[in-house]
XYZ file of C-alpha atoms in Angstrom:
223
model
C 3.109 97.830 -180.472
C 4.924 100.858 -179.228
C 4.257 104.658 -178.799
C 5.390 106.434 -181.391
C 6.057 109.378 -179.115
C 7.080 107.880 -176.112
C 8.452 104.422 -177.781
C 6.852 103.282 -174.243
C 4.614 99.876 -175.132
C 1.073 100.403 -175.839
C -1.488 98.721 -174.516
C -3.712 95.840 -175.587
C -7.038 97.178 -176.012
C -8.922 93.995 -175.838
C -12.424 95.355 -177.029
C -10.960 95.379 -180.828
C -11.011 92.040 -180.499
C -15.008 91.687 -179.125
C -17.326 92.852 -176.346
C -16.820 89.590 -174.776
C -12.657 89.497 -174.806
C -12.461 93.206 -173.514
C -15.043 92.416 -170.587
C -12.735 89.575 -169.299
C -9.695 90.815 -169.757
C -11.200 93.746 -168.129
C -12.249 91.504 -165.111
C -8.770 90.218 -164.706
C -7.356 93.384 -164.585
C -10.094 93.799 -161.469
C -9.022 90.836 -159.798
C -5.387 91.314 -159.864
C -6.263 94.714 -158.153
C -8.132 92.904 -155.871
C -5.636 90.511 -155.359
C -2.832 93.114 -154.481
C -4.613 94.260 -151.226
C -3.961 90.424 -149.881
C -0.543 89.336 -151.522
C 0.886 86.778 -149.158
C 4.678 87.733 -149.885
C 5.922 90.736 -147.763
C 9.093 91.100 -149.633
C 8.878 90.050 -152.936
C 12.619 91.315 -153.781
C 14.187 89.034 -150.592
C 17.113 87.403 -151.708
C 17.216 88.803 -154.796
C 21.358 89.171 -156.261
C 22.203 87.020 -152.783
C 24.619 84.557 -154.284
C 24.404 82.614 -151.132
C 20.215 82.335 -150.142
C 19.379 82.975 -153.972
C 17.540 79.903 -154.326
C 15.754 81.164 -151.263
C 14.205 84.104 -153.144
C 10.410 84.167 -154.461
C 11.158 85.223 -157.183
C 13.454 82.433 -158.677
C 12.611 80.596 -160.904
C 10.452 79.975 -164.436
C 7.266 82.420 -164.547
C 5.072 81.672 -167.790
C 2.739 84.328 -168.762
C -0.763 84.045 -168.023
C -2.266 87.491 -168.973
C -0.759 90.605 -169.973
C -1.950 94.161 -171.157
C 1.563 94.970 -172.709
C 1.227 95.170 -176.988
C 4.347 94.018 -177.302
C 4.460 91.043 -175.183
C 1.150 89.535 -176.720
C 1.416 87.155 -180.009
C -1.085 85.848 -181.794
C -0.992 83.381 -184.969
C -3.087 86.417 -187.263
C -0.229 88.599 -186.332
C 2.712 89.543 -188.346
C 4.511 88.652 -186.093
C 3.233 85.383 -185.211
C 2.338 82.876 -181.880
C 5.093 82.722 -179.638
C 5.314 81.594 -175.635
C 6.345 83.926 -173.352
C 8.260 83.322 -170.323
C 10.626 85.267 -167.291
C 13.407 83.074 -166.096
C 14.743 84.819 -162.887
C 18.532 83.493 -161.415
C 18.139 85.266 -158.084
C 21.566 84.047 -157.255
C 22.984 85.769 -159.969
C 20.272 88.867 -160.193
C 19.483 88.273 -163.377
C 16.187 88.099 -165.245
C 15.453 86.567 -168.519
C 12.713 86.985 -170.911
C 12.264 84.321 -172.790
C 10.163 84.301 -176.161
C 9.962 80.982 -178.121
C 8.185 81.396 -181.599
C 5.857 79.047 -183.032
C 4.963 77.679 -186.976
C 2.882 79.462 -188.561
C -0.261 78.328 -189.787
C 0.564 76.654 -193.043
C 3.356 74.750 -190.956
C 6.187 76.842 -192.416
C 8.980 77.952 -189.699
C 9.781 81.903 -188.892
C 12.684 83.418 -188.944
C 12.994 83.090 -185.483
C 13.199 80.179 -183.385
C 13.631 81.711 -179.751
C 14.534 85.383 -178.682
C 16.483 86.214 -174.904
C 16.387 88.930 -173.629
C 18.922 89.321 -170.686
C 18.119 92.124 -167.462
C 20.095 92.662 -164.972
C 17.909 92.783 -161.592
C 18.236 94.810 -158.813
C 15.797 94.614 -155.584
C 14.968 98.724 -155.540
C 12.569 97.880 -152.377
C 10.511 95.453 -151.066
C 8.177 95.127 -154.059
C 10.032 97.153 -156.994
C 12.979 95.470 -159.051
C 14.896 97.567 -161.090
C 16.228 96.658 -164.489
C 18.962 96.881 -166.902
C 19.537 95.687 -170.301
C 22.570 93.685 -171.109
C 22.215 92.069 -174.362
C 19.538 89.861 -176.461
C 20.668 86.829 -177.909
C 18.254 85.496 -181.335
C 18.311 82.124 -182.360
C 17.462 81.657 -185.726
C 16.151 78.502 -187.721
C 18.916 77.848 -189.365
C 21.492 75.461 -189.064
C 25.175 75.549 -189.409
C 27.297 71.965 -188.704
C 23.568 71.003 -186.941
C 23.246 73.862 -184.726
C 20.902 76.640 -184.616
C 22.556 80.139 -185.201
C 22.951 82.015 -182.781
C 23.209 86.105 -182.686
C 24.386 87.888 -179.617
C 23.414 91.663 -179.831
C 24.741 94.242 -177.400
C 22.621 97.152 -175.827
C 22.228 100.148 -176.918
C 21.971 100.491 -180.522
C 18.758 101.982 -182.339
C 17.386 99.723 -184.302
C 18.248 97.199 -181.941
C 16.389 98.929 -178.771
C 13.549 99.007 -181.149
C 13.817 95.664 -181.323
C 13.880 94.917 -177.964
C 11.128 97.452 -177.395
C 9.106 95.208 -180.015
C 9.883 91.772 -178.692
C 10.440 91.657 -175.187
C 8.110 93.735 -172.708
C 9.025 95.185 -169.243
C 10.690 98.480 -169.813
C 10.912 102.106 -171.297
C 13.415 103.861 -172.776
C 15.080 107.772 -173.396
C 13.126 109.446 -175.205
C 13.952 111.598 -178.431
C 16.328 108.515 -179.898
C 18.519 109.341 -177.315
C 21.232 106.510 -177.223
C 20.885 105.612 -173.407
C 21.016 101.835 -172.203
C 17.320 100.813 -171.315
C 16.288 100.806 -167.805
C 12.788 99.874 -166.431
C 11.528 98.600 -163.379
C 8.836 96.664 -162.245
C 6.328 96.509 -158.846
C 5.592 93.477 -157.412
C 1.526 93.355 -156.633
C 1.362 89.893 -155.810
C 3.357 86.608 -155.003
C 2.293 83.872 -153.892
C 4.311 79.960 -154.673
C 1.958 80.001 -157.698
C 1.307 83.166 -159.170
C 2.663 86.422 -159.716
C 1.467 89.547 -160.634
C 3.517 92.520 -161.099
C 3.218 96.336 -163.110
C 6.190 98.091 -165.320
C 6.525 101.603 -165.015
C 4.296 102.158 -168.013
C 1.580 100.669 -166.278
C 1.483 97.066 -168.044
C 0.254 94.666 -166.146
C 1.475 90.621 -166.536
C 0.460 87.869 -164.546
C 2.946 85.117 -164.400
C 2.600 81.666 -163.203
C 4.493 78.712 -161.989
C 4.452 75.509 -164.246
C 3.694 73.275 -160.944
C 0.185 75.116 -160.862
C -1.248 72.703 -162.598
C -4.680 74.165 -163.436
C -2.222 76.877 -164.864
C -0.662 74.881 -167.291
C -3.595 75.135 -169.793
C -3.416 79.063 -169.923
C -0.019 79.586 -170.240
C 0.897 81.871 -173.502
């Protein structure tokens, strides 16, 4: 799911899959072009890190992905790696974005390794539309138990095989290249906002679309 060059995530190409798949996914990628020419949302980024009008910002909130073109943030039961939901929690207040990415059973009913994977971003409004990122730490909960309770792993940025991990797992961001040992920073542009849905690009040209779990003709979609 990543360049092996670049370590930059690939992109899904959606025509392995069938003529049909690639032709729609290539018709949402039209629309959410379309789309950006009328966003509603001047200033995607307002409020963002504002401890006091956080909750104010249009950002906040749960955003549960709808459609992406990013390798690595698309699961799929006849992967290895499995089917997992993928969400981005942002705490405006507190400029801080989490990507959330809860793994499912696999076929035969049998669990995976890995129950739920965080992945925790600090977020910083850049401009109007673009947020910029950095990586703080991803936290793995596993299925198993000790005493009752899931266990828990916190891992610190950077580390190699860990940013490869991250890389793998959660989606938004690129980093140095030549295994240079730099923290991972990434950004994002908002294209569209609207109380329902949000569409945004990394800087490796990924495109997600995100929506709100109140959309209720959403709720269906969400991956």
């Amino acid at each position: 799911e990543i360049n092996e060059t670049s370590r930059a995530p690939q992109t899904v190409d959606y025509y392995a899959i069938s003529k049909d798949v690639g032709d729609a996914a290539k018709e949402v990628v039209e629309i959410a072009n379309q789309l950006a020419a009328i966003s509603p949302t001047e200033e995607p980024t307002q409020y963002l890190g504002d401890k006091v009008n956080g909750d104010k910002a249009p950002l906040d909130g749960p955003w549960k992905l709808l459609f992406t073109t990013a390798a690595d943030a698309s699961f799929s039961k006849n992967s290895t790696r499995g089917m997992a939901r993928v969400q981005n929690v942002v705490n405006a207040k507190k400029g801080r974005i989490t990507n959330v990415i809860d793994f499912e059973p696999k076929a035969d009913g049998s669990l995976p390794p890995l129950k739920q994977l965080n992945v925790v971003i600090k977020a910083k409004a850049e401009d109007k539309k673009r947020v910029g990122l950095v990586f703080k730490y991803a936290k793995a909960v596993l299925n198993k138990r000790i005493f009752g309770r899931h266990i828990a792993l916190y891992i610190p940025v950077p580390a190699p095989f860990i940013t490869r991990l991250i890389v793998l797992l959660s989606r938004i961001f690129k980093f140095g290249r030549g295994g240079q040992k730099k923290v991972p920073k990434a950004s994002f542009d908002v294209v569209y906002l609207d109380e329902f849905l949000r569409i945004h690009r990394t800087m490796d040209n990924n495109l997600f679309v995100q929506g709100k779990e109140k959309w209720a003709a959403a709720v269906p979609l969400f991956r």
